Backbone as JSON, one array per atom type, in Angstrom:
{
  "sequence": "MNFVEPIRDPNTLEMVVKHLEKTNERNYIMFIIGLYTGLRISDILLLQVKHIDKNEIRIREKKTNKQRVIPLNNKLKRPLMKYIDGMESYEFIIQSREGINQPLSRSMAYKVIKELENYFRLAALGTHTMRKTFGYHYYKETKDVVTLQKIFNHSSQSETLKYIGITQDEISTAIMQMNYF",
  "N": [[-5.09, -10.0, -3.6], [-7.36, -7.35, -3.31], [-10.5, -6.84, -4.93], [-11.31, -3.94, -6.59], [-13.65, -1.38, -7.16], [-14.98, 1.13, -9.46], [-16.81, 4.17, -8.72], [-19.8, 4.08, -9.99], [-22.35, 5.29, -10.27], [-23.46, 8.5, -10.99], [-24.88, 10.21, -9.23], [-24.37, 9.15, -6.69], [-21.61, 9.48, -6.66], [-21.46, 12.28, -6.68], [-22.6, 12.81, -4.17], [-20.65, 11.65, -2.49], [-18.4, 13.26, -3.05], [-19.34, 15.82, -2.26], [-19.79, 15.3, 0.45], [-17.15, 14.84, 1.36], [-16.07, 17.36, 0.8], [-17.38, 18.93, 2.66], [-16.59, 17.77, 5.09], [-13.79, 17.13, 5.34], [-11.11, 18.75, 4.25], [-8.52, 18.06, 3.28], [-8.83, 15.32, 2.58], [-10.83, 15.59, 0.72], [-9.49, 17.05, -1.31], [-7.52, 15.17, -2.0], [-9.18, 13.14, -3.04], [-10.51, 14.43, -5.21], [-8.33, 15.09, -6.8], [-7.55, 12.57, -7.72], [-9.9, 11.9, -9.04], [-10.14, 13.78, -11.11], [-7.78, 13.62, -12.53], [-6.91, 11.02, -12.93], [-4.69, 9.93, -11.83], [-2.49, 7.56, -10.19], [-2.76, 6.42, -6.79], [-0.3, 6.34, -5.51], [1.13, 8.32, -6.81], [-0.44, 10.58, -6.34], [-0.17, 10.91, -3.56], [2.48, 11.63, -3.35], [2.62, 14.1, -4.5], [3.83, 17.39, -4.62], [3.74, 20.9, -3.85], [5.34, 22.21, -5.69], [4.97, 20.74, -8.0], [2.73, 21.67, -9.18], [1.4, 24.0, -11.4], [-0.15, 26.97, -12.68], [-1.88, 25.88, -14.59], [-1.46, 23.15, -14.91], [-0.34, 19.85, -13.85], [2.83, 18.61, -13.21], [4.64, 15.78, -13.21], [6.82, 12.99, -12.33], [5.99, 9.78, -12.83], [5.66, 7.38, -10.27], [5.42, 4.56, -10.58], [6.0, 4.02, -13.34], [8.12, 5.65, -13.92], [7.95, 7.61, -15.8], [7.73, 10.86, -17.25], [5.03, 13.07, -16.78], [2.52, 15.31, -17.91], [-0.27, 16.89, -16.83], [-3.22, 18.44, -17.59], [-4.97, 20.89, -15.65], [-8.18, 20.41, -14.76], [-10.98, 22.59, -14.52], [-12.75, 22.03, -12.42], [-11.13, 20.87, -10.58], [-9.01, 22.65, -10.41], [-9.71, 25.19, -9.14], [-10.42, 24.53, -6.32], [-8.02, 23.2, -5.62], [-5.96, 25.11, -6.03], [-6.73, 27.01, -4.16], [-6.42, 25.48, -1.85], [-3.64, 24.97, -1.76], [-2.63, 27.5, -1.55], [-0.43, 29.62, 0.03], [1.15, 27.57, 0.92], [4.45, 26.14, 1.01], [6.78, 25.51, -1.7], [8.08, 23.05, -1.46], [6.43, 21.51, 0.07], [4.37, 18.66, 0.76], [1.27, 17.98, -0.78], [-0.88, 16.4, 0.09], [-0.86, 15.86, 3.17], [0.3, 13.98, 5.99], [-0.9, 13.8, 9.34], [0.93, 13.17, 11.12], [4.06, 14.03, 12.17], [6.18, 16.48, 10.48], [5.52, 17.9, 7.39], [5.09, 15.38, 6.05], [4.09, 12.94, 3.68], [0.75, 11.69, 3.35], [0.2, 8.35, 4.28], [-0.11, 5.39, 2.25], [-1.69, 3.44, 3.44], [-3.24, 4.95, 5.21], [-4.63, 6.5, 3.37], [-6.11, 4.5, 2.19], [-7.69, 3.82, 4.37], [-9.24, 6.15, 4.6], [-10.76, 5.97, 2.24], [-12.1, 3.57, 2.7], [-13.67, 4.33, 4.86], [-15.47, 5.98, 3.56], [-16.71, 4.08, 1.98], [-18.06, 2.57, 3.95], [-19.67, 4.58, 5.15], [-21.35, 5.39, 3.06], [-22.43, 3.02, 2.36], [-21.33, 1.47, 0.26], [-19.72, -0.78, -2.07], [-16.64, -2.56, -2.34], [-14.63, -0.49, -2.5], [-11.48, 1.17, -2.84], [-8.03, 2.27, -2.84], [-7.6, 2.57, -5.54], [-10.01, 3.35, -6.5], [-10.63, 6.05, -7.16], [-9.1, 6.57, -9.49], [-10.11, 4.55, -11.15], [-12.76, 5.37, -11.26], [-12.52, 7.82, -12.57], [-11.66, 6.81, -15.09], [-13.82, 5.13, -15.79], [-16.05, 6.9, -16.02], [-15.04, 8.68, -17.92], [-14.81, 6.98, -20.13], [-17.51, 6.15, -20.44], [-18.67, 8.56, -21.15], [-17.26, 9.37, -23.47], [-16.55, 7.13, -25.01], [-14.0, 6.64, -25.87], [-11.61, 4.64, -25.87], [-9.01, 4.43, -26.69], [-7.6, 6.85, -26.13], [-7.95, 6.81, -23.36], [-6.55, 4.5, -22.69], [-3.97, 5.41, -23.25], [-3.77, 7.48, -21.36], [-3.83, 5.98, -19.01], [-1.61, 4.46, -19.43], [-1.69, 1.79, -20.26], [-1.14, -1.48, -21.7], [-2.94, -2.58, -23.49], [-6.2, -2.18, -25.04], [-8.17, -3.84, -24.05], [-7.22, -4.41, -21.51], [-7.52, -1.91, -20.32], [-10.34, -1.55, -20.43], [-11.16, -3.68, -18.81], [-9.95, -2.93, -16.41], [-11.38, -0.59, -15.67], [-13.84, -1.64, -15.21], [-15.7, -2.02, -17.22], [-15.82, -4.33, -18.8], [-16.8, -6.24, -16.97], [-19.32, -5.1, -16.47], [-20.5, -5.43, -19.02], [-20.57, -8.22, -19.19], [-22.26, -8.82, -17.04], [-24.63, -7.54, -17.9], [-25.19, -9.01, -20.24], [-25.68, -11.57, -19.16], [-27.9, -11.04, -17.55], [-29.78, -10.45, -19.48], [-30.41, -12.81, -20.66], [-32.9, -15.0, -21.74], [-34.71, -17.68, -22.02], [-37.32, -18.61, -22.32]],
  "CA": [[-5.39, -8.62, -3.91], [-8.79, -7.07, -3.26], [-11.14, -6.32, -6.13], [-11.72, -2.56, -6.34], [-14.61, -0.9, -8.15], [-15.23, 2.57, -9.58], [-18.14, 4.62, -8.31], [-20.45, 4.18, -11.3], [-23.53, 6.15, -10.26], [-23.08, 9.91, -10.85], [-25.49, 10.81, -8.03], [-23.59, 8.67, -5.54], [-20.31, 10.15, -6.75], [-21.66, 13.67, -6.25], [-22.8, 12.79, -2.71], [-19.36, 11.37, -1.87], [-17.55, 14.46, -3.2], [-19.89, 16.88, -1.4], [-19.54, 14.89, 1.84], [-15.74, 15.11, 1.64], [-15.88, 18.81, 0.77], [-17.91, 19.47, 3.93], [-16.06, 17.16, 6.31], [-12.34, 17.05, 5.47], [-10.55, 19.38, 3.06], [-7.39, 17.27, 2.75], [-9.36, 14.12, 1.94], [-11.55, 16.08, -0.46], [-8.49, 17.38, -2.33], [-6.95, 13.89, -2.44], [-10.18, 12.44, -3.83], [-10.77, 15.08, -6.5], [-7.14, 14.96, -7.64], [-7.69, 11.28, -8.39], [-11.11, 11.92, -9.87], [-10.0, 14.65, -12.28], [-6.51, 13.4, -13.23], [-6.67, 9.61, -13.2], [-3.39, 9.52, -11.26], [-2.44, 6.49, -9.19], [-2.67, 6.94, -5.42], [1.12, 6.52, -5.17], [1.55, 9.62, -7.35], [-1.19, 11.63, -5.63], [0.39, 11.1, -2.21], [3.81, 12.24, -3.45], [2.54, 15.43, -5.11], [4.25, 18.55, -3.84], [3.27, 22.16, -4.42], [6.18, 22.53, -6.86], [4.48, 20.0, -9.17], [1.51, 22.32, -9.65], [1.45, 25.4, -11.81], [-1.51, 27.51, -12.82], [-2.74, 25.15, -15.52], [-1.14, 21.74, -15.06], [0.47, 19.1, -12.89], [4.0, 18.01, -13.86], [5.23, 14.79, -12.3], [7.41, 11.76, -12.82], [5.2, 8.72, -12.21], [6.43, 6.46, -9.43], [5.39, 3.2, -11.12], [6.6, 3.9, -14.67], [9.23, 6.59, -13.99], [7.75, 8.47, -16.96], [7.3, 12.23, -17.02], [3.65, 13.32, -17.23], [1.95, 16.64, -17.77], [-1.71, 16.71, -16.76], [-3.9, 19.73, -17.47], [-5.87, 21.02, -14.5], [-9.61, 20.62, -15.01], [-11.46, 23.68, -13.67], [-13.4, 21.49, -11.21], [-10.03, 20.59, -9.67], [-8.1, 23.8, -10.32], [-10.11, 26.18, -8.13], [-10.2, 24.09, -4.94], [-6.62, 22.85, -5.4], [-5.18, 26.35, -5.89], [-7.11, 27.59, -2.87], [-5.86, 24.61, -0.81], [-2.18, 25.1, -1.67], [-2.27, 28.9, -1.36], [0.28, 29.83, 1.28], [2.06, 26.45, 1.18], [5.78, 26.26, 0.39], [6.91, 24.66, -2.89], [8.57, 21.72, -1.09], [5.44, 20.81, 0.9], [3.46, 17.67, 0.18], [-0.09, 18.51, -0.81], [-1.7, 15.54, 0.93], [0.05, 15.62, 4.29], [-0.06, 13.22, 7.17], [-0.95, 14.59, 10.57], [2.07, 12.69, 11.9], [5.31, 14.65, 11.73], [6.12, 17.73, 9.72], [5.63, 17.72, 5.94], [5.14, 13.98, 5.65], [2.91, 12.62, 2.88], [-0.18, 10.71, 3.9], [0.59, 7.0, 3.88], [-1.08, 4.66, 1.42], [-2.62, 2.75, 4.34], [-4.2, 5.94, 5.7], [-5.49, 6.84, 2.22], [-7.03, 3.36, 2.1], [-8.64, 3.96, 5.48], [-10.15, 7.24, 4.22], [-11.68, 5.45, 1.21], [-12.94, 2.55, 3.35], [-14.67, 5.05, 5.66], [-16.51, 6.39, 2.6], [-17.43, 2.84, 1.64], [-18.96, 2.26, 5.06], [-20.62, 5.67, 5.35], [-22.33, 5.41, 1.96], [-22.83, 1.62, 2.13], [-20.87, 1.09, -1.07], [-18.96, -2.03, -2.05], [-15.37, -2.75, -3.05], [-13.84, 0.72, -2.75], [-10.09, 1.1, -2.41], [-7.24, 3.42, -3.27], [-7.7, 2.71, -7.0], [-11.38, 3.75, -6.85], [-10.66, 7.37, -7.8], [-8.55, 6.38, -10.84], [-11.07, 3.74, -11.91], [-13.95, 6.2, -11.46], [-12.13, 8.71, -13.67], [-11.67, 6.04, -16.34], [-15.17, 4.64, -16.07], [-16.91, 7.99, -16.49], [-14.47, 9.18, -19.17], [-15.2, 6.05, -21.2], [-18.96, 6.2, -20.63], [-19.01, 9.82, -21.82], [-16.6, 9.56, -24.76], [-16.3, 5.85, -25.69], [-12.65, 6.75, -26.42], [-10.74, 3.75, -25.1], [-7.62, 4.64, -27.14], [-7.03, 7.92, -25.31], [-7.93, 6.35, -21.97], [-5.43, 3.56, -22.61], [-2.76, 6.23, -23.19], [-3.77, 8.16, -20.06], [-3.51, 4.98, -17.98], [-0.38, 3.78, -19.81], [-1.95, 0.35, -20.34], [-0.6, -2.09, -22.92], [-4.0, -2.94, -24.43], [-7.52, -1.62, -24.78], [-8.93, -4.78, -23.21], [-6.73, -4.2, -20.14], [-8.15, -0.68, -19.84], [-11.78, -1.8, -20.2], [-11.27, -4.55, -17.64], [-9.54, -2.14, -15.24], [-12.43, 0.35, -15.25], [-15.06, -2.37, -14.89], [-16.63, -2.09, -18.35], [-15.95, -5.73, -19.19], [-17.72, -6.88, -16.01], [-20.65, -4.55, -16.75], [-21.02, -6.07, -20.23], [-20.87, -9.61, -18.84], [-23.46, -8.81, -16.18], [-25.78, -7.19, -18.75], [-25.48, -10.15, -21.12], [-26.28, -12.64, -18.35], [-29.23, -10.61, -17.1], [-30.68, -10.4, -20.63], [-30.72, -14.17, -21.11], [-34.3, -15.35, -21.51], [-34.96, -18.81, -22.9], [-38.74, -18.93, -22.52]],
  "C": [[-6.9, -8.42, -3.92], [-9.27, -6.5, -4.59], [-11.7, -4.94, -5.81], [-12.58, -2.08, -7.5], [-14.56, 0.63, -8.28], [-16.57, 2.9, -8.94], [-18.87, 4.94, -9.62], [-21.58, 5.21, -11.33], [-23.14, 7.61, -10.04], [-23.67, 10.58, -9.61], [-24.74, 10.41, -6.77], [-22.24, 9.37, -5.51], [-20.41, 11.59, -6.27], [-21.84, 13.74, -4.73], [-21.48, 12.56, -1.98], [-18.48, 12.61, -1.9], [-18.04, 15.58, -2.28], [-19.66, 16.57, 0.08], [-18.09, 15.21, 2.22], [-15.47, 16.61, 1.7], [-16.31, 19.44, 2.09], [-17.14, 18.99, 5.15], [-14.54, 17.18, 6.46], [-11.67, 17.56, 4.19], [-9.41, 18.57, 2.45], [-7.89, 16.05, 1.99], [-10.14, 14.47, 0.67], [-10.58, 16.36, -1.6], [-7.87, 16.1, -2.87], [-7.91, 13.19, -3.41], [-10.38, 13.1, -5.19], [-9.52, 15.13, -7.39], [-7.22, 13.64, -8.41], [-8.82, 11.27, -9.4], [-10.92, 12.71, -11.17], [-8.66, 14.51, -13.01], [-6.3, 11.96, -13.64], [-5.33, 9.13, -12.68], [-3.55, 8.35, -10.3], [-2.29, 7.13, -7.81], [-1.22, 7.18, -5.04], [1.64, 7.86, -5.68], [0.83, 10.77, -6.66], [-0.54, 11.94, -4.29], [1.76, 11.77, -2.24], [3.81, 13.62, -4.12], [2.99, 16.5, -4.12], [3.77, 19.81, -4.57], [4.06, 22.5, -5.68], [5.75, 21.79, -8.13], [3.26, 20.64, -9.82], [1.85, 23.71, -10.18], [0.02, 25.83, -12.09], [-2.44, 26.63, -13.66], [-2.48, 23.66, -15.62], [-0.37, 21.18, -13.87], [1.6, 18.47, -13.7], [4.66, 17.06, -12.87], [6.0, 13.72, -13.07], [6.68, 10.64, -12.08], [6.09, 7.75, -11.45], [6.53, 5.08, -10.08], [6.18, 3.06, -12.42], [7.87, 4.73, -14.84], [9.15, 7.5, -15.22], [7.27, 9.85, -16.52], [5.88, 12.39, -17.55], [3.27, 14.75, -16.98], [0.44, 16.46, -17.88], [-2.37, 18.07, -16.63], [-4.84, 19.73, -16.28], [-7.29, 21.34, -14.97], [-10.09, 21.71, -14.06], [-12.12, 23.2, -12.38], [-12.35, 21.13, -10.15], [-9.22, 21.85, -9.39], [-8.46, 24.76, -9.19], [-9.86, 25.69, -6.7], [-8.74, 23.75, -4.64], [-5.77, 24.11, -5.19], [-5.48, 27.04, -4.56], [-6.43, 26.8, -1.73], [-4.35, 24.82, -0.65], [-1.71, 26.54, -1.48], [-1.62, 29.07, 0.01], [1.21, 28.68, 1.66], [3.38, 26.7, 0.47], [5.91, 25.24, -0.75], [7.33, 23.23, -2.55], [7.53, 20.89, -0.31], [4.63, 19.8, 0.1], [2.05, 18.22, 0.25], [-1.0, 17.71, 0.12], [-0.83, 15.08, 2.1], [-0.58, 14.75, 5.37], [-0.15, 14.19, 8.35], [0.18, 14.19, 11.52], [3.34, 13.34, 11.35], [5.07, 15.92, 10.94], [6.39, 17.43, 8.25], [5.89, 16.27, 5.54], [3.91, 13.68, 4.79], [2.02, 11.62, 3.62], [0.26, 9.33, 3.41], [-0.5, 6.36, 3.04], [-2.11, 3.97, 2.3], [-3.65, 3.71, 4.93], [-5.14, 6.39, 4.58], [-6.53, 5.74, 2.04], [-8.1, 3.45, 3.18], [-9.68, 5.04, 5.17], [-11.2, 6.72, 3.24], [-12.62, 4.41, 1.82], [-14.0, 3.2, 4.24], [-15.8, 5.56, 4.77], [-17.37, 5.19, 2.21], [-18.46, 2.51, 2.71], [-20.04, 3.32, 5.23], [-21.74, 5.65, 4.31], [-22.85, 4.01, 1.61], [-22.54, 1.2, 0.68], [-20.06, -0.2, -0.94], [-17.66, -1.9, -2.83], [-14.65, -1.45, -3.42], [-12.42, 0.5, -2.23], [-9.33, 2.29, -2.98], [-7.25, 3.61, -4.79], [-9.08, 3.21, -7.44], [-11.42, 5.09, -7.59], [-10.2, 7.27, -9.26], [-9.54, 5.6, -11.71], [-12.35, 4.53, -12.19], [-13.7, 7.2, -12.58], [-12.27, 7.98, -15.0], [-13.05, 5.6, -16.75], [-16.03, 5.75, -16.67], [-16.37, 8.63, -17.78], [-14.92, 8.29, -20.33], [-16.7, 6.11, -21.48], [-19.38, 7.46, -21.4], [-18.47, 9.89, -23.24], [-16.51, 8.3, -25.63], [-14.91, 5.79, -26.32], [-11.68, 5.92, -25.58], [-9.27, 3.96, -25.48], [-6.94, 5.71, -26.29], [-6.93, 7.49, -23.85], [-6.79, 5.37, -21.74], [-4.11, 4.33, -22.49], [-2.65, 6.95, -21.84], [-3.31, 7.21, -18.96], [-2.2, 4.25, -18.24], [-0.55, 2.26, -19.77], [-1.45, -0.19, -21.67], [-1.68, -2.47, -23.93], [-5.32, -2.28, -24.04], [-8.33, -2.54, -23.87], [-8.5, -4.66, -21.75], [-7.41, -2.97, -19.53], [-9.62, -0.89, -19.52], [-12.0, -2.68, -18.98], [-10.98, -3.76, -16.37], [-10.66, -1.24, -14.74], [-13.78, -0.33, -15.01], [-16.07, -2.46, -16.02], [-16.86, -3.53, -18.76], [-16.93, -6.46, -18.27], [-19.15, -6.38, -16.21], [-21.28, -5.24, -17.95], [-21.39, -7.52, -19.97], [-22.16, -9.68, -18.03], [-24.72, -8.51, -17.0], [-26.17, -8.36, -19.63], [-26.17, -11.28, -20.35], [-27.7, -12.27, -17.95], [-30.24, -10.58, -18.25], [-31.05, -11.78, -21.16], [-32.15, -14.52, -20.74], [-34.67, -16.45, -22.49], [-36.44, -19.04, -23.2], [-39.59, -17.68, -22.47]]
}
């Protein structure tokens, strides 16, 4: 399994989002759904218009089979509502260009993220990058690992911190601060 990182630097994250907004609306919507909900890529790709109402996303998670209600952040709400305007309730939001009303495949979503990695010369991006970026920045801003653990449905706080890369950051900082002489 490949090691996947969040996008830690806010300026880099902003450049990535703006690039997607200018170049590919579908990929932009996919990315910001992950960024503002913390959903797994498997759930993002299976989202249909019927799962969205004016203020929230209502889904049954693929991995856990649990029902989830996620409020729509305004940074996501406006572009998402504009994007799905005119779509039928049964339509997948993130559609493949192959066939009619087919969700984008996980491998194509991975390719989209890898293209961003190459374009911006970033390292270790993957389909979990959006979810990890959500978690990383949420934690950095709030220090609320308990709520983040619940959002991610993790069994422990240490699992959550490791998942978003905080544990590795702390290890790296500790090593870099070592000074014997």
